[in-house]
Amino acid sequence: MAISQVQNGVANGDAVAAAPAELDASKLTINLATQLKDVPPAAELKFGQVLTDHMMVAHYDPIHGWSAPEIKPYAPLSIDPASSCLQYATNVFEGMKAYLGPDGTPRLFRPDKNMQRMEMSAGRVALPPFDTNELLKLIKKLVMVEKRWIPTVKGHSLYIRPTIIGTRSSLGVAASDSATLYVIMCPTGPYFRSPRPVNLLAVQEHVRAWPGGTGGYKLALNYAPTFKPQQYAAKLGYDQCLWLLGDKITEAGAMNFFAVVRRDDGDLDVLTPPLDGTILPGITRDSTLALCAAHPSRTTLPGLDPSIRLHTSERELTVPQLAAWADEGRLLEVFSVGTAVVVVAVGRIGFDGKDITLPSYEGSLGPVGRGLYDRLTEIQEGRFEWDNWSVPCDS
Amino acid sequence: MAISQVQNGVANGDAVAAAPAELDASKLTINLATQLKDVPPAAELKFGQVLTDHMMVAHYDPIHGWSAPEIKPYAPLSIDPASSCLQYATNVFEGMKAYLGPDGTPRLFRPDKNMQRMEMSAGRVALPPFDTNELLKLIKKLVMVEKRWIPTVKGHSLYIRPTIIGTRSSLGVAASDSATLYVIMCPTGPYFRSPRPVNLLAVQEHVRAWPGGTGGYKLALNYAPTFKPQQYAAKLGYDQCLWLLGDKITEAGAMNFFAVVRRDDGDLDVLTPPLDGTILPGITRDSTLALCAAHPSRTTLPGLDPSIRLHTSERELTVPQLAAWADEGRLLEVFSVGTAVVVVAVGRIGFDGKDITLPSYEGSLGPVGRGLYDRLTEIQEGRFEWDNWSVPCDS
């Protein structure tokens, strides 16, 4: 008994863990809200404003490790004013969506990719590690608890925001040895309500991300510096900023950027900037590259001529190059992709005081963008099986 | 009467302000803690770990503007999990110190500079504006309330951390239209306990700041990315990172960097990198430049030969240039400055797998660094009057 007590770190009757506990979904406790909110009609949803009834929370400290996770009523967090998350921005998050499949089962889209990226993001700002499989189990549990919040209208879904915040409460400039992991959710319709293309203002004065910086990680701190330029863009009538590094295109707002260019042989190039550390490794970006590369050999994109081959390439794109392709009539489509928008057409780009007008199509998206949008949403909603990308939450 | 009511926005009996209220120190309410903490002995103070009994808090929302500020017992904040400060890092802060003068009056050091910088920082991340004069009045009030916390030991002070956090609680990626402003404080001794020089690891792989980025503002988000490289530097036996852009020196840890180089005419050059947007416009940096430029014409730095002129210059510095000056015997001193450290000598710089050993002096600081340290602390503690830099809190 004495030996076993020492092995367990229980030396003098106090319960002290020998090693910090891992995040463990089997320890989950569920404490349901006694009063549930009314779910707003799908048509009235504004992105991110109405959160669901519950949240999942687990805390980490360097002595005990991860606490038993808890699903409990959505409520404010109690945070020390000296906390790392408020003072030094040790905050990471993910963006995911749950869809209701035709069988009535909630589904996630490639959630393993979000978990991997979140692990990378947390490591970049020296937050405590966590078991990504356990977090995914907890997210699935929370989706099942909040199933009534998943809109059944096409193009709508339940947006999921896993977050980790550093909770070390000391002003010393050092890594946070404590953290809170939480998951919150909101029902959402299309990110941009209108089906029109988005217009982008190319921004050179403010640089979103740079080589050796943090643009390749999903960190809270990548976003605050974008708000002032975004306000300026809105004032000039643009929807989002197109972030440049010199004249190189990096990201469009919080989306990845794609151009479709006609080749001399009649095939199409599908081009996007490479993951050089200035660009978020988007999951819709990765899926777009995979689905385009599979057309027409493994699958055809809905509505797209199967005799046209799509050649994907991760390569440098500049605004002048884009303008030149547009002038030559070789630029077929420009679109942006992301979890929130899926795929959205780009209408024009403001650059150097002038507007570059991009090809326009009825219904906004061109044939490649439209085919991608339709195929991605079919997969996400569980209506088209593709490489186990759609993962049921009851599994 | 009806007209006056409409002018005040009180149309139907509800108290609705016509314009959002300004931050107003005259509205301050003070709610003192009933139980006060024991102030730890000065020798046991570790930077940032023991906060004082009270904090100052004011809230902003776009309808009412700034709430009446309150000094109240130090306590956790209640923060919505979807808040901008947690999700998008809309957080700014300042670092200041209060010193007890020989007359027993608490004093601040050039606090107007901190207020100006905080206004700039808040603007950069699109946080609501505030009246900097009113905030300074509130900080003085809080210092007076916490006077018993100011250590009387030389080299010790009360560190002040004004903070603004974005409190908009929506996941939409947009500026925070709501905020909480708060001020917390902790008694502090010398930032580095030992009087030995700090050793720096030059870091090229990770880049702290970039032209067009946010390195010139005091934002929480500038710090989280430094923790992982800082852990790596510590593992190799260095105290802090020396942040480079290519081989150009930007900052040393969270301090500004200075080199003192002997000129052919026997005078000294005091060099620091220019404010090109990658460098925090430090108040100790500015004070260092001013005091050096004044030697010997307006004042002499304590212990420094008045026949030596100091020529200050804000210019590009590279590590190879520093090594070359060291080899030629022209490099006299390298030191870093900041609110927390005041002035600290740099002992060696790890670069490209080798160590560049810098000139060493008994007691760690060289003659210029020592003279600056002594003069700065004399001014800060109210023992030497200079250009109204030291501001009494009861004024």
mmCIF file of C-alpha atoms in Angstrom, chain A residues 27-202:
data_model
loop_
_atom_site.group_PDB
_atom_site.id
_atom_site.type_symbol
_atom_site.label_atom_id
_atom_site.label_comp_id
_atom_site.label_asym_id
_atom_site.label_seq_id
_atom_site.Cartn_x
_atom_site.Cartn_y
_atom_site.Cartn_z
ATOM 1 C CA LYS A 27 -13.786 12.049 -17.390
ATOM 2 C CA LEU A 28 -16.373 14.379 -18.957
ATOM 3 C CA THR A 29 -19.170 15.582 -16.728
ATOM 4 C CA ILE A 30 -22.276 17.119 -18.260
ATOM 5 C CA ASN A 31 -24.242 19.753 -16.404
ATOM 6 C CA LEU A 32 -27.176 20.799 -18.564
ATOM 7 C CA ALA A 33 -28.762 24.237 -18.532
ATOM 8 C CA THR A 34 -32.158 24.312 -16.838
ATOM 9 C CA GLN A 35 -33.436 27.022 -19.166
ATOM 10 C CA LEU A 36 -32.761 26.734 -22.873
ATOM 11 C CA LYS A 37 -32.617 29.678 -25.284
ATOM 12 C CA ASP A 38 -34.914 30.011 -28.280
ATOM 13 C CA VAL A 39 -33.081 29.065 -31.469
ATOM 14 C CA PRO A 40 -33.407 32.062 -33.830
ATOM 15 C CA PRO A 41 -34.892 31.486 -37.305
ATOM 16 C CA ALA A 42 -32.154 30.596 -39.808
ATOM 17 C CA ALA A 43 -32.847 33.703 -41.909
ATOM 18 C CA GLU A 44 -32.096 35.986 -38.948
ATOM 19 C CA LEU A 45 -28.707 34.496 -38.017
ATOM 20 C CA LYS A 46 -25.759 36.872 -38.010
ATOM 21 C CA PHE A 47 -22.394 35.176 -37.797
ATOM 22 C CA GLY A 48 -21.105 34.698 -34.286
ATOM 23 C CA GLN A 49 -23.697 36.694 -32.364
ATOM 24 C CA VAL A 50 -25.931 34.024 -30.814
ATOM 25 C CA LEU A 51 -24.041 31.374 -28.893
ATOM 26 C CA THR A 52 -25.662 28.055 -27.959
ATOM 27 C CA ASP A 53 -26.766 26.968 -24.466
ATOM 28 C CA HIS A 54 -23.621 25.090 -23.452
ATOM 29 C CA MET A 55 -19.840 25.194 -23.590
ATOM 30 C CA MET A 56 -17.112 22.630 -22.921
ATOM 31 C CA VAL A 57 -14.389 23.699 -20.490
ATOM 32 C CA ALA A 58 -11.192 22.102 -19.123
ATOM 33 C CA HIS A 59 -8.393 23.773 -17.167
ATOM 34 C CA TYR A 60 -4.674 23.027 -17.123
ATOM 35 C CA ASP A 61 -2.149 23.785 -14.425
ATOM 36 C CA PRO A 62 1.423 22.484 -14.276
ATOM 37 C CA ILE A 63 0.843 20.472 -11.051
ATOM 38 C CA HIS A 64 -2.420 18.686 -11.827
ATOM 39 C CA GLY A 65 -2.408 18.807 -15.614
ATOM 40 C CA TRP A 66 -5.804 18.816 -17.326
ATOM 41 C CA SER A 67 -8.904 18.908 -15.167
ATOM 42 C CA ALA A 68 -11.899 16.676 -15.868
ATOM 43 C CA PRO A 69 -13.646 18.314 -18.847
ATOM 44 C CA GLU A 70 -17.110 19.708 -18.251
ATOM 45 C CA ILE A 71 -20.003 20.539 -20.518
ATOM 46 C CA LYS A 72 -21.963 23.229 -18.708
ATOM 47 C CA PRO A 73 -24.225 26.191 -19.365
ATOM 48 C CA TYR A 74 -22.620 28.922 -21.473
ATOM 49 C CA ALA A 75 -21.327 31.529 -19.021
ATOM 50 C CA PRO A 76 -18.638 34.192 -18.617
ATOM 51 C CA LEU A 77 -15.164 33.055 -17.598
ATOM 52 C CA SER A 78 -13.533 34.363 -14.437
ATOM 53 C CA ILE A 79 -10.119 35.654 -15.533
ATOM 54 C CA ASP A 80 -7.398 37.274 -13.439
ATOM 55 C CA PRO A 81 -6.542 40.778 -14.778
ATOM 56 C CA ALA A 82 -2.836 39.802 -14.883
ATOM 57 C CA SER A 83 -3.547 36.693 -17.003
ATOM 58 C CA SER A 84 -1.291 35.812 -19.884
ATOM 59 C CA CYS A 85 -4.255 35.738 -22.311
ATOM 60 C CA LEU A 86 -5.062 39.392 -21.582
ATOM 61 C CA GLN A 87 -1.508 40.697 -21.157
ATOM 62 C CA TYR A 88 0.472 38.707 -23.744
ATOM 63 C CA ALA A 89 -2.112 37.253 -26.171
ATOM 64 C CA THR A 90 -1.388 33.568 -25.561
ATOM 65 C CA ASN A 91 -4.620 32.581 -27.273
ATOM 66 C CA VAL A 92 -5.257 30.083 -30.070
ATOM 67 C CA PHE A 93 -8.475 28.965 -31.710
ATOM 68 C CA GLU A 94 -9.988 26.866 -34.461
ATOM 69 C CA GLY A 95 -12.959 27.289 -36.753
ATOM 70 C CA MET A 96 -15.031 24.197 -37.581
ATOM 71 C CA LYS A 97 -18.591 23.462 -38.628
ATOM 72 C CA ALA A 98 -21.135 20.770 -37.835
ATOM 73 C CA TYR A 99 -23.695 19.876 -40.500
ATOM 74 C CA LEU A 100 -26.837 17.795 -40.198
ATOM 75 C CA GLY A 101 -26.565 14.889 -42.636
ATOM 76 C CA PRO A 102 -29.525 13.458 -44.566
ATOM 77 C CA ASP A 103 -29.584 10.634 -41.974
ATOM 78 C CA GLY A 104 -30.097 13.194 -39.205
ATOM 79 C CA THR A 105 -26.570 12.685 -37.840
ATOM 80 C CA PRO A 106 -24.413 15.734 -37.095
ATOM 81 C CA ARG A 107 -21.157 15.628 -39.042
ATOM 82 C CA LEU A 108 -17.799 17.411 -38.884
ATOM 83 C CA PHE A 109 -15.587 18.181 -41.886
ATOM 84 C CA ARG A 110 -12.015 16.829 -41.652
ATOM 85 C CA PRO A 111 -11.849 17.582 -37.912
ATOM 86 C CA ASP A 112 -8.483 15.789 -37.564
ATOM 87 C CA LYS A 113 -6.978 18.660 -39.606
ATOM 88 C CA ASN A 114 -8.321 21.245 -37.162
ATOM 89 C CA MET A 115 -6.963 19.262 -34.231
ATOM 90 C CA GLN A 116 -3.494 18.991 -35.819
ATOM 91 C CA ARG A 117 -3.451 22.712 -36.588
ATOM 92 C CA MET A 118 -4.589 23.614 -33.081
ATOM 93 C CA GLU A 119 -1.778 21.514 -31.636
ATOM 94 C CA MET A 120 0.714 23.394 -33.849
ATOM 95 C CA SER A 121 -0.785 26.772 -32.899
ATOM 96 C CA ALA A 122 -0.667 26.021 -29.161
ATOM 97 C CA GLY A 123 2.952 24.900 -29.468
ATOM 98 C CA ARG A 124 3.905 28.116 -31.295
ATOM 99 C CA VAL A 125 2.843 30.276 -28.365
ATOM 100 C CA ALA A 126 4.177 27.772 -25.792
ATOM 101 C CA LEU A 127 0.771 26.785 -24.413
ATOM 102 C CA PRO A 128 0.480 23.401 -22.638
ATOM 103 C CA PRO A 129 0.024 20.370 -24.934
ATOM 104 C CA PHE A 130 -3.242 18.443 -25.114
ATOM 105 C CA ASP A 131 -4.407 15.153 -26.614
ATOM 106 C CA THR A 132 -6.060 16.081 -29.912
ATOM 107 C CA ASN A 133 -8.076 12.831 -30.058
ATOM 108 C CA GLU A 134 -9.607 13.569 -26.683
ATOM 109 C CA LEU A 135 -10.479 17.121 -27.682
ATOM 110 C CA LEU A 136 -12.174 15.823 -30.824
ATOM 111 C CA LYS A 137 -14.243 13.391 -28.715
ATOM 112 C CA LEU A 138 -15.283 16.299 -26.483
ATOM 113 C CA ILE A 139 -16.262 18.431 -29.471
ATOM 114 C CA LYS A 140 -18.405 15.588 -30.831
ATOM 115 C CA LYS A 141 -20.103 15.256 -27.424
ATOM 116 C CA LEU A 142 -20.853 18.983 -27.324
ATOM 117 C CA VAL A 143 -22.267 18.883 -30.867
ATOM 118 C CA MET A 144 -24.555 16.017 -29.844
ATOM 119 C CA VAL A 145 -25.712 17.993 -26.771
ATOM 120 C CA GLU A 146 -26.399 21.035 -29.004
ATOM 121 C CA LYS A 147 -27.894 19.087 -31.904
ATOM 122 C CA ARG A 148 -31.145 21.135 -31.859
ATOM 123 C CA TRP A 149 -29.049 24.214 -32.755
ATOM 124 C CA ILE A 150 -27.824 22.839 -36.107
ATOM 125 C CA PRO A 151 -29.811 24.654 -38.812
ATOM 126 C CA THR A 152 -31.402 22.397 -41.406
ATOM 127 C CA VAL A 153 -31.440 25.081 -44.122
ATOM 128 C CA LYS A 154 -28.947 24.551 -46.978
ATOM 129 C CA GLY A 155 -25.778 26.619 -46.582
ATOM 130 C CA HIS A 156 -26.337 26.823 -42.809
ATOM 131 C CA SER A 157 -24.442 24.988 -40.100
ATOM 132 C CA LEU A 158 -23.309 25.061 -36.491
ATOM 133 C CA TYR A 159 -20.031 26.935 -36.245
ATOM 134 C CA ILE A 160 -17.638 25.541 -33.616
ATOM 135 C CA ARG A 161 -14.929 27.622 -31.930
ATOM 136 C CA PRO A 162 -12.417 25.580 -29.868
ATOM 137 C CA THR A 163 -10.194 28.037 -27.962
ATOM 138 C CA ILE A 164 -7.208 27.802 -25.623
ATOM 139 C CA ILE A 165 -6.244 30.799 -23.494
ATOM 140 C CA GLY A 166 -3.145 31.189 -21.299
ATOM 141 C CA THR A 167 -4.192 31.744 -17.684
ATOM 142 C CA ARG A 168 -0.836 32.220 -15.901
ATOM 143 C CA SER A 169 -1.519 35.238 -13.702
ATOM 144 C CA SER A 170 1.819 36.998 -13.422
ATOM 145 C CA LEU A 171 3.094 40.064 -15.265
ATOM 146 C CA GLY A 172 6.530 38.493 -15.853
ATOM 147 C CA VAL A 173 7.020 38.218 -19.626
ATOM 148 C CA ALA A 174 7.155 34.417 -19.943
ATOM 149 C CA ALA A 175 5.237 31.457 -21.348
ATOM 150 C CA SER A 176 1.909 30.596 -19.728
ATOM 151 C CA ASP A 177 2.190 27.398 -17.702
ATOM 152 C CA SER A 178 -1.586 27.351 -17.149
ATOM 153 C CA ALA A 179 -4.454 27.383 -19.605
ATOM 154 C CA THR A 180 -8.166 27.055 -20.134
ATOM 155 C CA LEU A 181 -9.473 25.081 -23.084
ATOM 156 C CA TYR A 182 -13.042 25.745 -24.109
ATOM 157 C CA VAL A 183 -15.384 25.124 -26.990
ATOM 158 C CA ILE A 184 -18.280 27.419 -27.852
ATOM 159 C CA MET A 185 -20.714 27.228 -30.773
ATOM 160 C CA CYS A 186 -23.089 29.378 -32.782
ATOM 161 C CA PRO A 187 -25.581 28.557 -35.535
ATOM 162 C CA THR A 188 -24.664 30.301 -38.763
ATOM 163 C CA GLY A 189 -25.878 31.015 -42.240
ATOM 164 C CA PRO A 190 -23.714 32.063 -45.206
ATOM 165 C CA TYR A 191 -20.887 34.364 -43.982
ATOM 166 C CA PHE A 192 -21.685 36.915 -46.673
ATOM 167 C CA ARG A 193 -25.462 37.230 -46.886
ATOM 168 C CA SER A 194 -25.560 38.410 -50.485
ATOM 169 C CA PRO A 195 -24.570 36.034 -53.280
ATOM 170 C CA ARG A 196 -22.559 38.812 -54.959
ATOM 171 C CA PRO A 197 -18.784 38.540 -55.242
ATOM 172 C CA VAL A 198 -16.616 40.120 -52.522
ATOM 173 C CA ASN A 199 -14.489 43.130 -53.420
ATOM 174 C CA LEU A 200 -10.987 43.320 -51.977
ATOM 175 C CA LEU A 201 -8.719 46.271 -51.224
ATOM 176 C CA ALA A 202 -5.075 45.294 -51.701
#
